[in-house]
Amino acid sequence: MAVTACSGSDAATSSFPTWHNTQVNAVSRMAVAGGVVATTSMKPDGTLETVAMGLRDGRRLWAYPATMAGRLPGMGVSAPANVETAKDQGVVVALDPAKNGRWNATLVARDAHSGARKWARPVHSTFGPQPCGPYVCVSEHTALAKARMVVLDPATGRQLWKLPGISEVEWSDAARVLLLRLAAGPVIESYELKTGKLQWQQPIEQALGPGVDMSGGWAFGATGENLVGYVAPYTNPRTKKASTFGLFSVKIADGTINWIRPSVVRVYPSGSPGYAPVVRPVDRQGAYGGFARLDSESGRVLGQVTAADVPGSGWWLAFPGRMDKLGFLKHNSKGTAFDIVSGKSVPVEGERGWSFCVTDPKPLSLRGQPPGFYSTAAICEYDLATGKRTSPATAPPPWFTGSQDGWRLWRDEKGALHAVNDQTATAPGMYG
């Protein structure tokens, strides 16, 4: 059977509930809520569909055609918004390809378990829906001057409040939502979810300094009482100068800046900025330093590998399950490894590390979409002494998958979905 609910074959997961679904080609992140996993899958003809599966067994519940309208390729394929409305109940909201006059697509909400349609809303252009606490947040008209973000009731689609401009949800709970307001001066703002009342705001340039340009990308992750943000550098093609970049942390309660780490780049693969950030410093001449593992709570360096120890070219980063070592993987040949706390070299024999399965990914052949969209990446385990993949395949580590309600989910390089319930504490993965 393509879908199985059984014990995994490897030692790490042999005593835990495990499932595999090879009937999908998941190209987006996964959204988990109300006992349902929802994702965007690509069909062989290049069209997209929203697929819902049971969290406990991975069995397909329903699927409907999906699309993107105005999403930028660098953002990746949008995932559905999955919002829990009661215990083991929820609503999945996604963009359907139905056009109507000047509207390019239709936002449709469906019952998470049955797929029954609950409401619809016409859309001109959007980056896609997101859950925000018990509600749904959607940036609309993103390709127009009148762009705005609306907050919707997941049960009825009723608009509760709105904000001008484009916003992205970076964290939320039942009472508040933290938004990244994308503007000439990007800012993190906290709003009361029921009323839309502004609680606090923190300009990103206040943390990292002037010259921030979000065109290079960004990532956020929450840890305890704090939100950790990363802004990547962007080189202006006209001036050839790099924008301001780095990591920073703010208190969720009041927006106070906890710590900053300017002029560092996040490395991949690695944990969420809010869970296990690993960075490299970059000097003003653009030269890279070594590697440092940071404590997401304090921003202090937990351990580092110096620039002098970084081997020449042709390597890929590889981390073990606990991220206590840093490996430099060389495909099909012997690599090197370091204890990331002491910074000392360790024998590579017997060392294993997780790195990207594919180092030259091909863009997706999506019908009716601009080129440049990629699947969310998959990671594979390698023997650092030989540079070869280990066999049999095992579950990727929590720093990559994250965990929700004890479940850890991931896609393999073919797009199939896998899950294990090993009771790992809830935490963000590499993709949030």
Short mmCIF file of C-alpha atoms in Angstrom, two decimals:
data_model
loop_
_atom_site.label_atom_id
_atom_site.label_comp_id
_atom_site.label_asym_id
_atom_site.label_seq_id
_atom_site.Cartn_x
_atom_site.Cartn_y
_atom_site.Cartn_z
CA MET A 1 0.00 0.00 0.00
CA ALA A 2 1.16 3.51 -0.75
CA VAL A 3 0.00 4.72 2.65
CA THR A 4 0.83 2.74 5.75
CA ALA A 5 0.32 3.28 9.45
CA CYS A 6 2.90 1.17 11.17
CA SER A 7 6.05 1.13 13.24
CA GLY A 8 9.11 2.42 11.45
CA SER A 9 11.82 -0.02 10.51
CA ASP A 10 14.73 1.88 12.01
CA ALA A 11 15.74 1.84 15.64
CA ALA A 12 15.07 5.53 16.18
CA THR A 13 11.37 5.21 15.41
CA SER A 14 10.65 1.52 15.98
CA SER A 15 8.53 2.08 19.07
CA PHE A 16 6.59 5.11 17.81
CA PRO A 17 3.53 5.56 15.57
CA THR A 18 4.79 6.21 12.04
CA TRP A 19 3.23 6.73 8.63
CA HIS A 20 4.28 7.35 5.04
CA ASN A 21 2.23 8.78 2.18
CA THR A 22 3.80 8.34 -1.25
CA GLN A 23 0.66 9.41 -3.14
CA VAL A 24 1.53 13.09 -2.90
CA ASN A 25 4.26 15.28 -4.32
CA ALA A 26 4.33 17.92 -1.59
CA VAL A 27 6.03 21.10 -2.80
CA SER A 28 5.05 23.47 0.04
CA ARG A 29 5.38 23.43 3.79
CA MET A 30 2.89 21.37 5.77
CA ALA A 31 0.14 22.96 7.88
CA VAL A 32 -1.03 20.99 10.92
CA ALA A 33 -4.17 21.73 12.97
CA GLY A 34 -7.30 19.96 14.21
CA GLY A 35 -5.87 16.49 13.56
CA VAL A 36 -5.30 17.23 9.85
CA VAL A 37 -2.16 17.80 7.75
CA ALA A 38 -2.65 20.05 4.72
CA THR A 39 -0.13 20.75 1.99
CA THR A 40 0.16 21.91 -1.61
CA SER A 41 1.00 19.05 -3.97
CA MET A 42 2.11 19.20 -7.60
CA LYS A 43 0.46 16.85 -10.08
CA PRO A 44 2.36 15.30 -13.03
CA ASP A 45 0.86 17.87 -15.43
CA GLY A 46 2.33 20.78 -13.46
CA THR A 47 -0.90 21.88 -11.80
CA LEU A 48 -1.28 22.26 -8.05
CA GLU A 49 -3.77 20.82 -5.59
CA THR A 50 -4.53 21.25 -1.92
CA VAL A 51 -4.35 17.87 -0.18
CA ALA A 52 -5.59 17.07 3.33
CA MET A 53 -4.47 13.97 5.27
CA GLY A 54 -5.23 12.57 8.70
CA LEU A 55 -2.48 13.42 11.19
CA ARG A 56 -2.72 10.04 12.93
CA ASP A 57 -2.48 7.79 9.87
CA GLY A 58 -1.52 9.93 6.87
CA ARG A 59 -4.50 8.75 4.85
CA ARG A 60 -5.76 11.14 2.19
CA LEU A 61 -9.02 12.84 3.19
CA TRP A 62 -9.63 15.05 0.15
CA ALA A 63 -7.96 17.11 -2.57
CA TYR A 64 -9.02 20.10 -4.68
CA PRO A 65 -7.25 22.13 -7.40
CA ALA A 66 -5.03 24.96 -6.13
CA THR A 67 -3.13 27.88 -7.63
CA MET A 68 -1.05 30.94 -6.83
CA ALA A 69 -1.94 34.46 -7.96
CA GLY A 70 0.74 37.09 -7.44
CA ARG A 71 3.03 35.14 -5.12
CA LEU A 72 6.73 35.81 -5.75
CA PRO A 73 8.91 32.80 -6.71
CA GLY A 74 11.49 33.52 -4.00
CA MET A 75 8.80 32.89 -1.38
CA GLY A 76 8.31 29.27 -2.47
CA VAL A 77 4.99 27.56 -3.13
CA SER A 78 2.32 28.74 -0.70
CA ALA A 79 0.94 26.29 1.84
CA PRO A 80 -2.75 26.19 2.83
CA ALA A 81 -3.82 27.93 6.03
CA ASN A 82 -5.02 25.31 8.51
CA VAL A 83 -6.94 26.72 11.50
CA GLU A 84 -8.30 24.72 14.43
CA THR A 85 -11.87 25.80 15.27
CA ALA A 86 -12.59 23.24 18.04
CA LYS A 87 -10.94 20.07 19.36
CA ASP A 88 -10.19 17.82 16.36
CA GLN A 89 -12.00 20.24 14.04
CA GLY A 90 -10.69 22.85 11.69
CA VAL A 91 -10.85 24.75 8.43
CA VAL A 92 -8.36 24.58 5.56
CA VAL A 93 -8.13 27.77 3.48
CA ALA A 94 -6.40 27.77 0.10
CA LEU A 95 -6.43 29.50 -3.26
CA ASP A 96 -8.52 27.80 -5.94
CA PRO A 97 -7.94 28.56 -9.66
CA ALA A 98 -11.55 29.70 -10.24
CA LYS A 99 -11.44 33.10 -11.99
CA ASN A 100 -14.31 35.58 -12.05
CA GLY A 101 -14.07 38.77 -14.08
CA ARG A 102 -11.24 40.94 -12.75
CA TRP A 103 -10.56 38.41 -9.99
CA ASN A 104 -7.69 36.02 -10.77
CA ALA A 105 -8.51 33.28 -8.24
CA THR A 106 -10.83 32.40 -5.37
CA LEU A 107 -9.95 31.93 -1.72
CA VAL A 108 -11.91 28.89 -0.52
CA ALA A 109 -12.37 27.55 3.02
CA ARG A 110 -13.20 23.89 3.51
CA ASP A 111 -13.93 21.68 6.48
CA ALA A 112 -10.57 20.13 7.34
CA HIS A 113 -11.88 16.55 7.65
CA SER A 114 -14.63 16.36 5.01
CA GLY A 115 -13.50 18.96 2.49
CA ALA A 116 -17.01 20.45 2.47
CA ARG A 117 -16.92 24.03 1.16
CA LYS A 118 -17.75 26.64 3.82
CA TRP A 119 -17.16 30.00 2.13
CA ALA A 120 -15.31 31.71 -0.72
CA ARG A 121 -13.76 35.12 -1.38
CA PRO A 122 -12.57 36.45 -4.78
CA VAL A 123 -8.88 37.44 -4.97
CA HIS A 124 -6.92 39.63 -7.38
CA SER A 125 -3.41 38.91 -6.09
CA THR A 126 -2.08 37.53 -2.80
CA PHE A 127 0.96 35.95 -1.15
CA GLY A 128 -1.44 33.33 0.25
CA PRO A 129 -3.50 32.80 3.42
CA GLN A 130 -1.94 32.25 6.85
CA PRO A 131 -3.36 31.15 10.20
CA CYS A 132 -3.25 33.92 12.81
CA GLY A 133 -4.41 32.52 16.14
CA PRO A 134 -8.03 31.39 15.72
CA TYR A 135 -8.43 33.45 12.53
CA VAL A 136 -7.16 33.61 8.93
CA CYS A 137 -4.90 36.44 7.73
CA VAL A 138 -4.61 37.23 4.02
CA SER A 139 -2.65 39.92 2.22
CA GLU A 140 -4.84 40.97 -0.73
CA HIS A 141 -4.27 43.06 -3.87
CA THR A 142 -0.51 42.59 -3.38
CA ALA A 143 0.16 43.52 -7.02
CA LEU A 144 -1.85 46.75 -6.68
CA ALA A 145 -1.28 50.07 -4.95
CA LYS A 146 -4.23 49.37 -2.66
CA ALA A 147 -2.65 46.29 -1.07
CA ARG A 148 -4.01 45.38 2.35
CA MET A 149 -4.12 42.59 4.89
CA VAL A 150 -7.51 41.31 6.08
CA VAL A 151 -8.33 39.19 9.14
CA LEU A 152 -11.17 36.72 8.52
CA ASP A 153 -13.38 34.47 10.63
CA PRO A 154 -12.47 30.90 9.50
CA ALA A 155 -16.04 29.63 9.96
CA THR A 156 -17.83 32.30 7.93
CA GLY A 157 -15.22 34.31 6.02
CA ARG A 158 -16.47 37.49 7.65
CA GLN A 159 -13.88 40.28 7.69
CA LEU A 160 -12.98 41.29 11.26
CA TRP A 161 -10.43 44.03 10.57
CA LYS A 162 -7.84 45.12 8.02
CA LEU A 163 -4.54 46.94 7.63
CA PRO A 164 -3.19 48.87 4.64
CA GLY A 165 -0.12 47.48 2.88
CA ILE A 166 1.37 43.99 2.83
CA SER A 167 1.89 42.05 6.06
CA GLU A 168 3.10 38.56 6.93
CA VAL A 169 2.25 36.64 10.10
CA GLU A 170 5.40 35.73 12.03
CA TRP A 171 3.83 34.49 15.29
CA SER A 172 0.40 34.32 16.89
CA ASP A 173 -1.55 32.83 19.78
CA ALA A 174 -5.21 33.07 20.77
CA ALA A 175 -4.92 36.74 21.76
CA ARG A 176 -2.30 38.48 19.61
CA VAL A 177 -0.51 38.35 16.29
CA LEU A 178 2.96 39.62 15.39
CA LEU A 179 3.15 40.93 11.83
CA LEU A 180 6.05 41.84 9.59
CA ARG A 181 4.84 44.99 7.80
CA LEU A 182 6.61 45.01 4.42
CA ALA A 183 7.29 48.63 3.55
CA ALA A 184 10.19 50.98 2.78
CA GLY A 185 10.83 50.91 6.54
CA PRO A 186 9.91 47.33 7.53
CA VAL A 187 8.57 46.95 11.05
CA ILE A 188 7.40 44.24 13.43
CA GLU A 189 4.02 45.09 14.97
CA SER A 190 1.85 43.39 17.57
CA TYR A 191 -1.96 43.52 17.29
CA GLU A 192 -4.80 42.41 19.50
CA LEU A 193 -6.45 39.74 17.40
CA LYS A 194 -10.09 40.40 18.26
CA THR A 195 -10.04 44.15 17.72
CA GLY A 196 -7.02 44.91 15.53
CA LYS A 197 -5.70 47.33 18.15
CA LEU A 198 -1.99 48.09 17.77
CA GLN A 199 -0.07 47.01 20.89
CA TRP A 200 3.53 47.82 19.95
CA GLN A 201 5.83 48.29 16.98
CA GLN A 202 9.55 47.79 16.48
CA PRO A 203 11.25 49.02 13.27
CA ILE A 204 13.76 46.43 12.07
CA GLU A 205 16.30 49.18 11.40
CA GLN A 206 16.08 50.01 15.12
CA ALA A 207 17.59 46.58 15.77
CA LEU A 208 19.98 46.03 12.86
CA GLY A 209 20.73 49.59 11.75
CA PRO A 210 19.87 51.64 8.65
CA GLY A 211 19.93 50.17 5.17
CA VAL A 212 17.63 47.14 5.58
CA ASP A 213 16.22 45.73 2.32
CA MET A 214 13.91 42.73 2.64
CA SER A 215 14.52 41.70 -0.99
CA GLY A 216 17.19 39.24 0.19
CA GLY A 217 14.67 37.26 2.23
CA TRP A 218 13.87 36.79 5.90
CA ALA A 219 12.93 34.16 8.47
CA PHE A 220 11.42 34.27 11.96
CA GLY A 221 11.01 31.79 14.77
CA ALA A 222 9.66 32.04 18.31
CA THR A 223 11.39 30.69 21.39
CA GLY A 224 9.60 30.95 24.72
CA GLU A 225 8.77 34.62 25.28
CA ASN A 226 10.77 35.95 22.33
CA LEU A 227 10.64 36.27 18.56
CA VAL A 228 13.96 35.83 16.73
CA GLY A 229 14.23 37.35 13.27
CA TYR A 230 16.75 36.99 10.47
CA VAL A 231 17.12 39.41 7.56
CA ALA A 232 19.34 38.24 4.71
CA PRO A 233 21.65 40.57 2.74
CA TYR A 234 20.58 41.91 -0.63
CA THR A 235 23.10 43.30 -3.11
CA ASN A 236 21.72 46.25 -5.03
CA PRO A 237 22.45 45.57 -8.73
CA ARG A 238 22.99 49.28 -9.38
CA THR A 239 25.26 50.22 -6.46
CA LYS A 240 26.73 46.71 -5.90
CA LYS A 241 26.40 47.36 -2.17
CA ALA A 242 24.93 44.84 0.27
CA SER A 243 22.03 45.84 2.48
CA THR A 244 22.05 45.63 6.28
CA PHE A 245 21.54 42.07 7.55
CA GLY A 246 21.71 39.90 10.66
CA LEU A 247 19.78 38.35 13.53
CA PHE A 248 17.83 40.04 16.31
CA SER A 249 15.43 39.11 19.09
CA VAL A 250 12.44 41.01 20.50
CA LYS A 251 10.15 40.31 23.45
CA ILE A 252 6.74 39.10 22.29
CA ALA A 253 5.07 40.93 25.19
CA ASP A 254 6.27 44.47 24.42
CA GLY A 255 8.65 44.46 21.43
CA THR A 256 11.74 45.31 23.49
CA ILE A 257 14.96 44.32 21.74
CA ASN A 258 16.72 41.51 23.64
CA TRP A 259 19.86 41.12 21.56
CA ILE A 260 21.25 41.71 18.08
CA ARG A 261 23.83 39.92 15.94
CA PRO A 262 24.44 42.22 12.98
CA SER A 263 26.38 41.20 9.86
CA VAL A 264 25.87 37.47 10.19
CA VAL A 265 24.22 35.18 7.63
CA ARG A 266 22.11 32.16 8.50
CA VAL A 267 23.50 28.91 7.11
CA TYR A 268 21.56 26.03 5.57
CA PRO A 269 20.56 23.45 6.51
CA SER A 270 20.13 24.55 10.11
CA GLY A 271 17.48 25.04 12.77
CA SER A 272 14.92 27.82 12.96
CA PRO A 273 16.26 31.22 14.08
CA GLY A 274 14.13 30.70 17.20
CA TYR A 275 15.39 27.20 17.96
CA ALA A 276 18.95 26.48 16.83
CA PRO A 277 20.47 29.30 14.79
CA VAL A 278 23.86 28.71 13.15
CA VAL A 279 25.49 31.68 11.45
CA ARG A 280 28.62 32.94 9.68
CA PRO A 281 29.93 36.48 10.20
CA VAL A 282 30.65 38.54 7.09
CA ASP A 283 33.06 41.49 7.18
CA ARG A 284 32.70 44.75 5.27
CA GLN A 285 34.75 43.38 2.38
CA GLY A 286 32.33 40.47 2.03
CA ALA A 287 34.72 37.85 3.43
CA TYR A 288 33.13 35.02 5.41
CA GLY A 289 34.31 34.04 8.87
CA GLY A 290 33.84 30.72 10.65
CA PHE A 291 30.63 29.14 11.93
CA ALA A 292 28.90 29.88 15.23
CA ARG A 293 26.01 28.20 17.01
CA LEU A 294 23.99 30.79 18.93
CA ASP A 295 21.73 30.52 21.94
CA SER A 296 18.37 31.77 20.70
CA GLU A 297 17.42 33.04 24.16
CA SER A 298 20.46 35.24 24.77
CA GLY A 299 22.13 35.54 21.37
CA ARG A 300 25.46 34.48 22.88
CA VAL A 301 27.83 32.13 21.09
CA LEU A 302 27.52 28.55 22.35
CA GLY A 303 30.40 27.33 20.24
CA GLN A 304 32.21 28.07 17.02
CA VAL A 305 34.49 26.72 14.33
CA THR A 306 37.05 29.31 13.26
CA ALA A 307 37.57 30.51 9.71
CA ALA A 308 41.04 28.94 9.71
CA ASP A 309 39.47 25.49 10.20
CA VAL A 310 37.01 25.79 7.35
CA PRO A 311 38.23 23.55 4.49
CA GLY A 312 38.60 24.79 0.92
CA SER A 313 35.80 24.41 -1.60
CA GLY A 314 33.52 21.57 -2.60
CA TRP A 315 31.86 20.88 0.76
CA TRP A 316 28.30 21.02 2.07
CA LEU A 317 27.29 21.58 5.67
CA ALA A 318 26.07 18.54 7.60
CA PHE A 319 24.77 18.47 11.18
CA PRO A 320 23.97 15.47 13.41
CA GLY A 321 20.70 15.15 15.30
CA ARG A 322 21.77 17.24 18.29
CA MET A 323 23.76 19.84 16.33
CA ASP A 324 26.69 19.33 18.70
CA LYS A 325 29.05 18.80 15.77
CA LEU A 326 29.58 20.56 12.45
CA GLY A 327 30.46 18.41 9.46
CA PHE A 328 31.85 19.42 6.09
CA LEU A 329 30.43 16.83 3.72
CA LYS A 330 32.30 15.96 0.52
CA HIS A 331 30.16 13.78 -1.70
CA ASN A 332 31.69 10.33 -2.26
CA SER A 333 34.90 11.22 -0.45
CA LYS A 334 36.17 11.82 3.08
CA GLY A 335 34.98 14.97 4.80
CA THR A 336 35.86 16.65 8.10
CA ALA A 337 34.03 17.26 11.36
CA PHE A 338 34.36 19.53 14.39
CA ASP A 339 32.93 19.66 17.87
CA ILE A 340 30.90 22.85 17.58
CA VAL A 341 31.22 23.70 21.30
CA SER A 342 34.99 23.35 21.67
CA GLY A 343 35.77 24.07 18.04
CA LYS A 344 38.18 21.14 17.96
CA SER A 345 38.49 18.66 15.12
CA VAL A 346 37.04 15.19 15.75
CA PRO A 347 37.74 11.91 13.92
CA VAL A 348 35.38 11.65 10.97
CA GLU A 349 35.09 7.85 11.13
CA GLY A 350 31.66 6.91 12.46
CA GLU A 351 30.38 10.49 12.20
CA ARG A 352 27.09 11.04 10.45
CA GLY A 353 25.44 14.29 9.46
CA TRP A 354 22.31 15.57 7.74
CA SER A 355 22.69 17.66 4.61
CA PHE A 356 20.62 18.53 1.55
CA CYS A 357 19.73 15.49 -0.57
CA VAL A 358 20.15 17.53 -3.76
CA THR A 359 22.74 20.27 -4.15
CA ASP A 360 21.54 21.53 -7.55
CA PRO A 361 17.73 21.52 -7.30
CA LYS A 362 15.71 22.11 -10.45
CA PRO A 363 12.87 24.65 -10.44
CA LEU A 364 9.36 23.23 -10.55
CA SER A 365 7.63 23.01 -13.92
CA LEU A 366 4.45 24.69 -12.76
CA ARG A 367 1.73 25.37 -15.29
CA GLY A 368 0.62 28.99 -15.50
CA GLN A 369 3.18 30.27 -12.96
CA PRO A 370 6.34 32.35 -13.41
CA PRO A 371 9.59 30.33 -13.37
CA GLY A 372 11.72 30.06 -10.25
CA PHE A 373 9.54 28.20 -7.74
CA TYR A 374 11.25 25.38 -5.85
CA SER A 375 9.99 22.66 -3.53
CA THR A 376 10.82 22.92 0.15
CA ALA A 377 14.16 21.14 0.47
CA ALA A 378 14.65 17.62 1.79
CA ILE A 379 17.65 16.48 3.81
CA CYS A 380 19.39 13.09 3.85
CA GLU A 381 21.82 11.45 6.27
CA TYR A 382 25.42 10.92 5.15
CA ASP A 383 28.46 9.06 6.43
CA LEU A 384 31.03 11.83 6.64
CA ALA A 385 33.93 9.36 6.34
CA THR A 386 32.80 8.21 2.89
CA GLY A 387 30.54 11.03 1.70
CA LYS A 388 27.82 8.48 0.89
CA ARG A 389 24.23 8.31 2.06
CA THR A 390 23.46 6.05 4.96
CA SER A 391 21.04 3.15 4.58
CA PRO A 392 18.33 2.50 5.54
CA ALA A 393 16.87 6.01 5.65
CA THR A 394 15.88 7.30 9.10
CA ALA A 395 13.82 10.20 10.36
CA PRO A 396 15.49 13.62 10.04
CA PRO A 397 16.33 15.35 13.34
CA PRO A 398 13.95 17.68 15.23
CA TRP A 399 16.01 20.78 14.40
CA PHE A 400 14.95 20.26 10.78
CA THR A 401 11.42 18.87 11.09
CA GLY A 402 10.23 20.77 14.15
CA SER A 403 7.38 19.18 16.10
CA GLN A 404 3.67 19.82 16.66
CA ASP A 405 1.65 17.95 19.27
CA GLY A 406 4.38 15.31 19.42
CA TRP A 407 4.31 14.71 15.66
CA ARG A 408 7.28 15.36 13.40
CA LEU A 409 6.60 15.57 9.65
CA TRP A 410 8.86 15.86 6.63
CA ARG A 411 8.93 15.40 2.86
CA ASP A 412 11.53 13.30 1.10
CA GLU A 413 13.27 14.33 -2.11
CA LYS A 414 10.46 12.82 -4.21
CA GLY A 415 7.77 14.79 -2.38
CA ALA A 416 6.36 11.89 -0.35
CA LEU A 417 5.33 12.74 3.22
CA HIS A 418 6.45 10.97 6.37
CA ALA A 419 5.58 11.37 10.03
CA VAL A 420 6.55 9.98 13.42
CA ASN A 421 4.98 10.69 16.79
CA ASP A 422 7.96 10.47 19.14
CA GLN A 423 6.55 12.99 21.66
CA THR A 424 9.18 15.59 20.81
CA ALA A 425 8.32 18.90 22.46
CA THR A 426 6.62 21.44 20.16
CA ALA A 427 9.26 23.53 18.38
CA PRO A 428 9.76 25.20 14.99
CA GLY A 429 11.70 23.41 12.29
CA MET A 430 13.99 24.86 9.64
CA TYR A 431 11.01 26.18 7.72
CA GLY A 432 9.19 27.49 10.79
#
